[in-house]
Amino acid sequence: MDVLTKIKRLVIARKVIFTEKARTERYADGLSVEDILESIVNAPSINKTLNSSSPHRAKRKEKLYVIISSSYDGKLIYTKGTIRKINGVEEFYILVSSKWSQI
């Protein structure tokens, strides 16, 4: 299964965690959780894959996926996240999420 399909399935199943930073950005941009989840489900592709080497990440050199897509009502949203296994369950861990026009 490709990564985008896996991410979309996690989102549809509501297996998503927002970091505090992503929550703060969401509130500041007036986005709902549904706006962000819709934009991920609507994404035709992953725009960029990055290799994180941050010592603050759960594991070093994990893959970060950048998704830029619209919600159902046309809000263009930038999301960056990774797939993490937490307590044996895979979840899409959203690190950044904001309106594209704000970036």
N, CA, C and O atoms as a printed pandas DataFrame, in Angstrom:
     atom_number atom_name residue_name chain_id  residue_number  x_coord  y_coord  z_coord
0              1         N          MET        A               1    0.847   -1.174    0.000
1              2        CA          MET        A               1    0.000    0.000    0.000
2              3         C          MET        A               1    0.897    1.244    0.000
3              4         O          MET        A               1    1.884    1.304    0.733
4              5         N          ASP        A               2    0.546    2.231   -0.826
5              6        CA          ASP        A               2    1.376    3.439   -0.851
6              7         C          ASP        A               2    1.117    4.289    0.393
7              8         O          ASP        A               2    0.108    4.120    1.078
8              9         N          VAL        A               3    2.041    5.198    0.670
9             10        CA          VAL        A               3    2.006    5.981    1.905
10            11         C          VAL        A               3    0.775    6.883    1.970
11            12         O          VAL        A               3    0.147    6.969    3.025
12            13         N          LEU        A               4    0.414    7.549    0.889
13            14        CA          LEU        A               4   -0.745    8.436    0.918
14            15         C          LEU        A               4   -2.023    7.658    1.237
15            16         O          LEU        A               4   -2.854    8.124    2.017
16            17         N          THR        A               5   -2.180    6.496    0.649
17            18        CA          THR        A               5   -3.350    5.668    0.945
18            19         C          THR        A               5   -3.372    5.289    2.421
19            20         O          THR        A               5   -4.425    5.323    3.059
20            21         N          LYS        A               6   -2.223    4.933    2.958
21            22        CA          LYS        A               6   -2.120    4.575    4.372
22            23         C          LYS        A               6   -2.510    5.769    5.252
23            24         O          LYS        A               6   -3.256    5.612    6.219
24            25         N          ILE        A               7   -2.002    6.970    4.912
25            26        CA          ILE        A               7   -2.327    8.180    5.670
26            27         C          ILE        A               7   -3.828    8.451    5.602
27            28         O          ILE        A               7   -4.453    8.741    6.622
28            29         N          LYS        A               8   -4.408    8.360    4.406
29            30        CA          LYS        A               8   -5.845    8.609    4.253
30            31         C          LYS        A               8   -6.663    7.624    5.078
31            32         O          LYS        A               8   -7.652    8.015    5.697
32            33         N          ARG        A               9   -6.272    6.370    5.096
33            34        CA          ARG        A               9   -6.997    5.374    5.896
34            35         C          ARG        A               9   -6.905    5.680    7.385
35            36         O          ARG        A               9   -7.881    5.512    8.116
36            37         N          LEU        A              10   -5.735    6.130    7.839
37            38        CA          LEU        A              10   -5.586    6.518    9.244
38            39         C          LEU        A              10   -6.474    7.712    9.563
39            40         O          LEU        A              10   -7.099    7.756   10.623
40            41         N          VAL        A              11   -6.532    8.681    8.654
41            42        CA          VAL        A              11   -7.362    9.872    8.851
42            43         C          VAL        A              11   -8.843    9.491    8.890
43            44         O          VAL        A              11   -9.572    9.941    9.774
44            45         N          ILE        A              12   -9.289    8.677    7.953
45            46        CA          ILE        A              12  -10.699    8.253    7.921
46            47         C          ILE        A              12  -11.070    7.505    9.200
47            48         O          ILE        A              12  -12.189    7.636    9.697
48            49         N          ALA        A              13  -10.141    6.731    9.727
49            50        CA          ALA        A              13  -10.376    5.982   10.966
50            51         C          ALA        A              13  -10.179    6.855   12.212
51            52         O          ALA        A              13  -10.304    6.379   13.340
52            53         N          ARG        A              14   -9.867    8.144   11.991
53            54        CA          ARG        A              14   -9.623    9.104   13.077
54            55         C          ARG        A              14   -8.456    8.692   13.971
55            56         O          ARG        A              14   -8.454    8.959   15.173
56            57         N          LYS        A              15   -7.476    8.047   13.372
57            58        CA          LYS        A              15   -6.253    7.695   14.085
58            59         C          LYS        A              15   -5.232    8.792   13.792
59            60         O          LYS        A              15   -4.257    8.602   13.065
60            61         N          VAL        A              16   -5.506    9.954   14.396
61            62        CA          VAL        A              16   -4.734   11.166   14.142
62            63         C          VAL        A              16   -4.427   11.837   15.474
63            64         O          VAL        A              16   -5.284   11.903   16.355
64            65         N          ILE        A              17   -3.216   12.328   15.615
65            66        CA          ILE        A              17   -2.816   13.087   16.798
66            67         C          ILE        A              17   -2.241   14.412   16.315
67            68         O          ILE        A              17   -1.416   14.436   15.402
68            69         N          PHE        A              18   -2.674   15.517   16.924
69            70        CA          PHE        A              18   -2.138   16.840   16.631
70            71         C          PHE        A              18   -1.155   17.224   17.728
71            72         O          PHE        A              18   -1.449   17.065   18.913
72            73         N          THR        A              19    0.014   17.730   17.334
73            74        CA          THR        A              19    0.934   18.268   18.336
74            75         C          THR        A              19    0.351   19.567   18.864
75            76         O          THR        A              19   -0.573   20.125   18.273
76            77         N          GLU        A              20    0.879   20.039   19.958
77            78        CA          GLU        A              20    0.434   21.322   20.510
78            79         C          GLU        A              20    0.654   22.436   19.487
79            80         O          GLU        A              20   -0.188   23.322   19.341
80            81         N          LYS        A              21    1.778   22.391   18.782
81            82        CA          LYS        A              21    2.072   23.403   17.754
82            83         C          LYS        A              21    1.009   23.363   16.658
83            84         O          LYS        A              21    0.521   24.411   16.238
84            85         N          ALA        A              22    0.652   22.188   16.199
85            86        CA          ALA        A              22   -0.361   22.058   15.146
86            87         C          ALA        A              22   -1.719   22.554   15.638
87            88         O          ALA        A              22   -2.460   23.183   14.883
88            89         N          ARG        A              23   -2.049   22.273   16.903
89            90        CA          ARG        A              23   -3.318   22.775   17.465
90            91         C          ARG        A              23   -3.323   24.295   17.524
91            92         O          ARG        A              23   -4.320   24.930   17.179
92            93         N          THR        A              24   -2.211   24.878   17.962
93            94        CA          THR        A              24   -2.101   26.337   18.037
94            95         C          THR        A              24   -2.246   26.966   16.655
95            96         O          THR        A              24   -2.949   27.963   16.495
96            97         N          GLU        A              25   -1.585   26.387   15.661
97            98        CA          GLU        A              25   -1.681   26.894   14.290
98            99         C          GLU        A              25   -3.108   26.769   13.758
99           100         O          GLU        A              25   -3.608   27.673   13.089
100          101         N          ARG        A              26   -3.754   25.656   14.056
101          102        CA          ARG        A              26   -5.127   25.439   13.607
102          103         C          ARG        A              26   -6.053   26.504   14.177
103          104         O          ARG        A              26   -6.854   27.089   13.448
104          105         N          TYR        A              27   -5.945   26.756   15.477
105          106        CA          TYR        A              27   -6.784   27.778   16.115
106          107         C          TYR        A              27   -6.504   29.157   15.513
107          108         O          TYR        A              27   -7.432   29.903   15.201
108          109         N          ALA        A              28   -5.214   29.491   15.351
109          110        CA          ALA        A              28   -4.833   30.807   14.828
110          111         C          ALA        A              28   -5.371   31.042   13.416
111          112         O          ALA        A              28   -5.693   32.174   13.057
112          113         N          ASP        A              29   -5.468   29.991   12.625
113          114        CA          ASP        A              29   -5.950   30.113   11.250
114          115         C          ASP        A              29   -7.456   29.895   11.120
115          116         O          ASP        A              29   -8.007   29.971   10.022
116          117         N          GLY        A              30   -8.117   29.626   12.241
117          118        CA          GLY        A              30   -9.562   29.420   12.201
118          119         C          GLY        A              30   -9.968   28.141   11.491
119          120         O          GLY        A              30  -11.039   28.072   10.889
120          121         N          LEU        A              31   -9.114   27.129   11.559
121          122        CA          LEU        A              31   -9.403   25.851   10.918
122          123         C          LEU        A              31  -10.004   24.875   11.920
123          124         O          LEU        A              31   -9.635   24.862   13.094
124          125         N          SER        A              32  -10.924   24.069   11.442
125          126        CA          SER        A              32  -11.466   23.006   12.289
126          127         C          SER        A              32  -10.668   21.727   12.037
127          128         O          SER        A              32   -9.944   21.617   11.048
128          129         N          VAL        A              33  -10.810   20.783   12.930
129          130        CA          VAL        A              33  -10.184   19.474   12.729
130          131         C          VAL        A              33  -10.694   18.885   11.415
131          132         O          VAL        A              33   -9.926   18.299   10.650
132          133         N          GLU        A              34  -11.995   19.043   11.157
133          134        CA          GLU        A              34  -12.594   18.503    9.933
134          135         C          GLU        A              34  -11.954   19.126    8.690
135          136         O          GLU        A              34  -11.721   18.425    7.706
136          137         N          ASP        A              35  -11.665   20.438    8.718
137          138        CA          ASP        A              35  -11.005   21.089    7.575
138          139         C          ASP        A              35   -9.699   20.369    7.236
139          140         O          ASP        A              35   -9.413   20.083    6.074
140          141         N          ILE        A              36   -8.929   20.090    8.259
141          142        CA          ILE        A              36   -7.612   19.475    8.053
142          143         C          ILE        A              36   -7.765   18.033    7.572
143          144         O          ILE        A              36   -7.084   17.615    6.635
144          145         N          LEU        A              37   -8.642   17.283    8.198
145          146        CA          LEU        A              37   -8.834   15.896    7.794
146          147         C          LEU        A              37   -9.376   15.815    6.368
147          148         O          LEU        A              37   -8.954   14.957    5.593
148          149         N          GLU        A              38  -10.305   16.699    6.021
149          150        CA          GLU        A              38  -10.846   16.739    4.651
150          151         C          GLU        A              38   -9.735   17.021    3.644
151          152         O          GLU        A              38   -9.677   16.394    2.586
152          153         N          SER        A              39   -8.858   17.959    3.971
153          154        CA          SER        A              39   -7.795   18.310    3.019
154          155         C          SER        A              39   -6.861   17.125    2.784
155          156         O          SER        A              39   -6.384   16.925    1.667
156          157         N          ILE        A              40   -6.599   16.346    3.821
157          158        CA          ILE        A              40   -5.736   15.173    3.659
158          159         C          ILE        A              40   -6.432   14.117    2.804
159          160         O          ILE        A              40   -5.819   13.540    1.905
160          161         N          VAL        A              41   -7.713   13.864    3.082
161          162        CA          VAL        A              41   -8.459   12.872    2.313
162          163         C          VAL        A              41   -8.578   13.307    0.842
163          164         O          VAL        A              41   -8.592   12.458   -0.049
164          165         N          ASN        A              42   -8.663   14.610    0.584
165          166        CA          ASN        A              42   -8.774   15.136   -0.783
166          167         C          ASN        A              42   -7.445   15.184   -1.534
167          168         O          ASN        A              42   -7.438   15.396   -2.747
168          169         N          ALA        A              43   -6.341   14.996   -0.855
169          170        CA          ALA        A              43   -5.019   15.165   -1.477
170          171         C          ALA        A              43   -4.783   14.173   -2.610
171          172         O          ALA        A              43   -4.971   12.969   -2.432
172          173         N          PRO        A              44   -4.369   14.676   -3.783
173          174        CA          PRO        A              44   -4.072   13.773   -4.886
174          175         C          PRO        A              44   -2.679   13.136   -4.765
175          176         O          PRO        A              44   -2.392   12.104   -5.372
176          177         N          SER        A              45   -1.820   13.790   -3.956
177          178        CA          SER        A              45   -0.454   13.274   -3.807
178          179         C          SER        A              45    0.199   13.872   -2.564
179          180         O          SER        A              45   -0.303   14.827   -1.972
180          181         N          ILE        A              46    1.316   13.291   -2.192
181          182        CA          ILE        A              46    2.176   13.875   -1.162
182          183         C          ILE        A              46    3.086   14.844   -1.899
183          184         O          ILE        A              46    3.752   14.465   -2.863
184          185         N          ASN        A              47    3.118   16.100   -1.447
185          186        CA          ASN        A              47    3.895   17.115   -2.143
186          187         C          ASN        A              47    5.395   16.966   -1.940
187          188         O          ASN        A              47    6.184   17.264   -2.837
188          189         N          LYS        A              48    5.781   16.507   -0.767
189          190        CA          LYS        A              48    7.211   16.391   -0.472
190          191         C          LYS        A              48    7.399   15.406    0.672
191          192         O          LYS        A              48    6.568   15.330    1.578
192          193         N          THR        A              49    8.487   14.657    0.628
193          194        CA          THR        A              49    8.865   13.772    1.729
194          195         C          THR        A              49   10.208   14.250    2.249
195          196         O          THR        A              49   11.157   14.423    1.485
196          197         N          LEU        A              50   10.279   14.459    3.544
197          198        CA          LEU        A              50   11.500   14.943    4.181
198          199         C          LEU        A              50   12.020   13.884    5.141
199          200         O          LEU        A              50   11.249   13.075    5.658
200          201         N          ASN        A              51   13.309   13.889    5.376
201          202        CA          ASN        A              51   13.904   13.028    6.392
202          203         C          ASN        A              51   14.217   13.881    7.608
203          204         O          ASN        A              51   15.057   14.778    7.534
204          205         N          SER        A              52   13.562   13.619    8.714
205          206        CA          SER        A              52   13.800   14.375    9.933
206          207         C          SER        A              52   14.958   13.747   10.701
207          208         O          SER        A              52   15.050   12.528   10.842
208          209         N          SER        A              53   15.818   14.597   11.180
209          210        CA          SER        A              53   16.894   14.104   12.045
210          211         C          SER        A              53   16.858   14.840   13.377
211          212         O          SER        A              53   17.847   14.857   14.111
212          213         N          SER        A              54   15.725   15.443   13.684
213          214        CA          SER        A              54   15.569   16.186   14.929
214          215         C          SER        A              54   15.694   15.264   16.134
215          216         O          SER        A              54   15.099   14.186   16.149
216          217         N          PRO        A              55   16.450   15.668   17.131
217          218        CA          PRO        A              55   16.561   14.856   18.344
218          219         C          PRO        A              55   15.271   14.857   19.165
219          220         O          PRO        A              55   15.132   14.063   20.095
220          221         N          HIS        A              56   14.321   15.745   18.829
221          222        CA          HIS        A              56   13.056   15.833   19.563
222          223         C          HIS        A              56   11.997   14.896   19.004
223          224         O          HIS        A              56   10.922   14.781   19.593
224          225         N          ARG        A              57   12.259   14.226   17.897
225          226        CA          ARG        A              57   11.298   13.312   17.293
226          227         C          ARG        A              57   11.318   11.974   18.035
227          228         O          ARG        A              57   12.276   11.647   18.735
228          229         N          ALA        A              58   10.245   11.217   17.865
229          230        CA          ALA        A              58   10.129    9.908   18.530
230          231         C          ALA        A              58   11.259    8.983   18.101
231          232         O          ALA        A              58   11.838    8.279   18.928
232          233         N          LYS        A              59   11.570    8.985   16.821
233          234        CA          LYS        A              59   12.726    8.213   16.366
234          235         C          LYS        A              59   13.474    9.058   15.344
235          236         O          LYS        A              59   12.866    9.795   14.568
236          237         N          ARG        A              60   14.750    8.947   15.352
237          238        CA          ARG        A              60   15.572    9.764   14.462
238          239         C          ARG        A              60   15.386    9.334   13.020
239          240         O          ARG        A              60   15.145    8.162   12.728
240          241         N          LYS        A              61   15.500   10.286   12.140
241          242        CA          LYS        A              61   15.435   10.068   10.691
242          243         C          LYS        A              61   14.104    9.484   10.230
243          244         O          LYS        A              61   14.057    8.716    9.269
244          245         N          GLU        A              62   13.029    9.848   10.911
245          246        CA          GLU        A              62   11.727    9.408   10.434
246          247         C          GLU        A              62   11.322   10.237    9.221
247          248         O          GLU        A              62   11.821   11.345    9.025
248          249         N          LYS        A              63   10.431    9.707    8.420
249          250        CA          LYS        A              63    9.938   10.394    7.225
250          251         C          LYS        A              63    8.819   11.351    7.617
251          252         O          LYS        A              63    7.905   10.988    8.357
252          253         N          LEU        A              64    8.905   12.569    7.113
253          254        CA          LEU        A              64    7.866   13.570    7.298
254          255         C          LEU        A              64    7.209   13.799    5.941
255          256         O          LEU        A              64    7.894   13.940    4.928
256          257         N          TYR        A              65    5.883   13.834    5.928
257          258        CA          TYR        A              65    5.137   13.969    4.681
258          259         C          TYR        A              65    4.430   15.316    4.646
259          260         O          TYR        A              65    3.684   15.660    5.563
260          261         N          VAL        A              66    4.670   16.073    3.582
261          262        CA          VAL        A              66    4.028   17.368    3.379
262          263         C          VAL        A              66    2.876   17.165    2.408
263          264         O          VAL        A              66    3.049   16.644    1.306
264          265         N          ILE        A              67    1.697   17.587    2.845
265          266        CA          ILE        A              67    0.490   17.471    2.028
266          267         C          ILE        A              67   -0.140   18.858    1.919
267          268         O          ILE        A              67   -0.428   19.500    2.929
268          269         N          ILE        A              68   -0.349   19.308    0.694
269          270        CA          ILE        A              68   -1.013   20.587    0.444
270          271         C          ILE        A              68   -2.249   20.274   -0.379
271          272         O          ILE        A              68   -2.157   19.809   -1.515
272          273         N          SER        A              69   -3.411   20.536    0.214
273          274        CA          SER        A              69   -4.650   20.192   -0.450
274          275         C          SER        A              69   -5.787   21.020    0.121
275          276         O          SER        A              69   -5.630   21.680    1.148
276          277         N          SER        A              70   -6.928   20.984   -0.546
277          278        CA          SER        A              70   -8.093   21.778   -0.133
278          279         C          SER        A              70   -9.077   20.963    0.687
279          280         O          SER        A              70   -9.237   19.758    0.490
280          281         N          SER        A              71   -9.740   21.660    1.621
281          282        CA          SER        A              71  -10.874   21.073    2.329
282          283         C          SER        A              71  -12.053   21.081    1.370
283          284         O          SER        A              71  -11.941   21.591    0.255
284          285         N          TYR        A              72  -13.176   20.522    1.788
285          286        CA          TYR        A              72  -14.352   20.462    0.914
286          287         C          TYR        A              72  -14.871   21.845    0.539
287          288         O          TYR        A              72  -15.481   22.009   -0.517
288          289         N          ASP        A              73  -14.635   22.849    1.396
289          290        CA          ASP        A              73  -15.102   24.189    1.060
290          291         C          ASP        A              73  -14.003   25.075    0.463
291          292         O          ASP        A              73  -14.138   26.298    0.431
292          293         N          GLY        A              74  -12.918   24.454   -0.007
293          294        CA          GLY        A              74  -11.907   25.166   -0.782
294          295         C          GLY        A              74  -10.774   25.812   -0.007
295          296         O          GLY        A              74   -9.974   26.531   -0.606
296          297         N          LYS        A              75  -10.667   25.595    1.286
297          298        CA          LYS        A              75   -9.543   26.146    2.048
298          299         C          LYS        A              75   -8.291   25.345    1.715
299          300         O          LYS        A              75   -8.252   24.131    1.916
300          301         N          LEU        A              76   -7.271   26.025    1.207
301          302        CA          LEU        A              76   -6.016   25.352    0.892
302          303         C          LEU        A              76   -5.206   25.223    2.174
303          304         O          LEU        A              76   -4.896   26.221    2.825
304          305         N          ILE        A              77   -4.867   23.989    2.533
305          306        CA          ILE        A              77   -4.242   23.708    3.828
306          307         C          ILE        A              77   -2.926   22.955    3.632
307          308         O          ILE        A              77   -2.827   22.018    2.839
308          309         N          TYR        A              78   -1.921   23.404    4.387
309          310        CA          TYR        A              78   -0.586   22.792    4.411
310          311         C          TYR        A              78   -0.503   21.944    5.674
311          312         O          TYR        A              78   -0.719   22.439    6.780
312          313         N          THR        A              79   -0.189   20.671    5.500
313          314        CA          THR        A              79   -0.056   19.771    6.647
314          315         C          THR        A              79    1.259   19.008    6.530
315          316         O          THR        A              79    1.625   18.536    5.454
316          317         N          LYS        A              80    1.956   18.897    7.645
317          318        CA          LYS        A              80    3.174   18.084    7.689
318          319         C          LYS        A              80    3.019   17.109    8.839
319          320         O          LYS        A              80    2.674   17.500    9.954
320          321         N          GLY        A              81    3.276   15.831    8.565
321          322        CA          GLY        A              81    3.136   14.832    9.611
322          323         C          GLY        A              81    3.912   13.578    9.309
323          324         O          GLY        A              81    4.593   13.477    8.289
324          325         N          THR        A              82    3.800   12.629   10.204
325          326        CA          THR        A              82    4.498   11.366   10.073
326          327         C          THR        A              82    3.607   10.242   10.599
327          328         O          THR        A              82    2.678   10.485   11.371
328          329         N          ILE        A              83    3.888    9.048   10.189
329          330        CA          ILE        A              83    3.168    7.891   10.703
330          331         C          ILE        A              83    3.987    7.332   11.859
331          332         O          ILE        A              83    5.168    7.016   11.714
332          333         N          ARG        A              84    3.341    7.221   12.990
333          334        CA          ARG        A              84    4.014    6.680   14.170
334          335         C          ARG        A              84    3.190    5.538   14.742
335          336         O          ARG        A              84    1.962    5.531   14.669
336          337         N          LYS        A              85    3.889    4.590   15.304
337          338        CA          LYS        A              85    3.228    3.489   16.005
338          339         C          LYS        A              85    3.304    3.815   17.489
339          340         O          LYS        A              85    4.388    3.886   18.069
340          341         N          ILE        A              86    2.135    4.013   18.097
341          342        CA          ILE        A              86    2.047    4.367   19.512
342          343         C          ILE        A              86    1.244    3.277   20.213
343          344         O          ILE        A              86    0.087    3.024   19.875
344          345         N          ASN        A              87    1.870    2.644   21.184
345          346        CA          ASN        A              87    1.237    1.526   21.894
346          347         C          ASN        A              87    0.731    0.456   20.931
347          348         O          ASN        A              87   -0.344   -0.112   21.127
348          349         N          GLY        A              88    1.518    0.189   19.891
349          350        CA          GLY        A              88    1.181   -0.854   18.934
350          351         C          GLY        A              88    0.152   -0.454   17.883
351          352         O          GLY        A              88   -0.234   -1.277   17.052
352          353         N          VAL        A              89   -0.299    0.803   17.910
353          354        CA          VAL        A              89   -1.308    1.276   16.965
354          355         C          VAL        A              89   -0.709    2.378   16.101
355          356         O          VAL        A              89   -0.156    3.348   16.619
356          357         N          GLU        A              90   -0.821    2.227   14.777
357          358        CA          GLU        A              90   -0.326    3.271   13.880
358          359         C          GLU        A              90   -1.279    4.455   13.887
359          360         O          GLU        A              90   -2.500    4.296   13.875
360          361         N          GLU        A              91   -0.685    5.657   13.905
361          362        CA          GLU        A              91   -1.455    6.888   13.868
362          363         C          GLU        A              91   -0.712    7.897   13.000
363          364         O          GLU        A              91    0.510    7.837   12.865
364          365         N          PHE        A              92   -1.469    8.826   12.413
365          366        CA          PHE        A              92   -0.849    9.911   11.659
366          367         C          PHE        A              92   -0.664   11.060   12.632
367          368         O          PHE        A              92   -1.636   11.602   13.159
368          369         N          TYR        A              93    0.565   11.424   12.865
369          370        CA          TYR        A              93    0.958   12.403   13.863
370          371         C          TYR        A              93    1.179   13.720   13.131
371          372         O          TYR        A              93    2.156   13.857   12.396
372          373         N          ILE        A              94    0.284   14.696   13.319
373          374        CA          ILE        A              94    0.361   15.967   12.601
374          375         C          ILE        A              94    1.192   16.953   13.395
375          376         O          ILE        A              94    0.873   17.295   14.534
376          377         N          LEU        A              95    2.276   17.406   12.758
377          378        CA          LEU        A              95    3.226   18.314   13.396
378          379         C          LEU        A              95    2.918   19.771   13.073
379          380         O          LEU        A              95    3.096   20.645   13.922
380          381         N          VAL        A              96    2.460   20.040   11.859
381          382        CA          VAL        A              96    2.165   21.398   11.401
382          383         C          VAL        A              96    0.894   21.338   10.579
383          384         O          VAL        A              96    0.698   20.414    9.790
384          385         N          SER        A              97    0.026   22.329   10.765
385          386        CA          SER        A              97   -1.154   22.414    9.918
386          387         C          SER        A              97   -1.622   23.865    9.914
387          388         O          SER        A              97   -1.907   24.437   10.966
388          389         N          SER        A              98   -1.698   24.445    8.737
389          390        CA          SER        A              98   -2.119   25.840    8.639
390          391         C          SER        A              98   -2.638   26.145    7.249
391          392         O          SER        A              98   -2.426   25.383    6.306
392          393         N          LYS        A              99   -3.322   27.275    7.138
393          394        CA          LYS        A              99   -3.787   27.720    5.828
394          395         C          LYS        A              99   -2.559   27.995    4.976
395          396         O          LYS        A              99   -1.588   28.584    5.452
396          397         N          TRP        A             100   -2.596   27.579    3.739
397          398        CA          TRP        A             100   -1.450   27.758    2.845
398          399         C          TRP        A             100   -1.126   29.236    2.684
399          400         O          TRP        A             100    0.048   29.595    2.601
400          401         N          SER        A             101   -2.128   30.099    2.638
401          402        CA          SER        A             101   -1.900   31.527    2.449
402          403         C          SER        A             101   -1.162   32.165    3.619
403          404         O          SER        A             101   -0.621   33.262    3.480
404          405         N          GLN        A             102   -1.132   31.489    4.780
405          406        CA          GLN        A             102   -0.463   32.021    5.959
406          407         C          GLN        A             102    1.027   31.685    5.996
407          408         O          GLN        A             102    1.759   32.201    6.841
408          409         N          ILE        A             103    1.474   30.826    5.089
409          410        CA          ILE        A             103    2.864   30.351    5.136
410          411         C          ILE        A             103    3.736   31.204    4.242
411          412         O          ILE        A             103    4.939   30.966    4.144
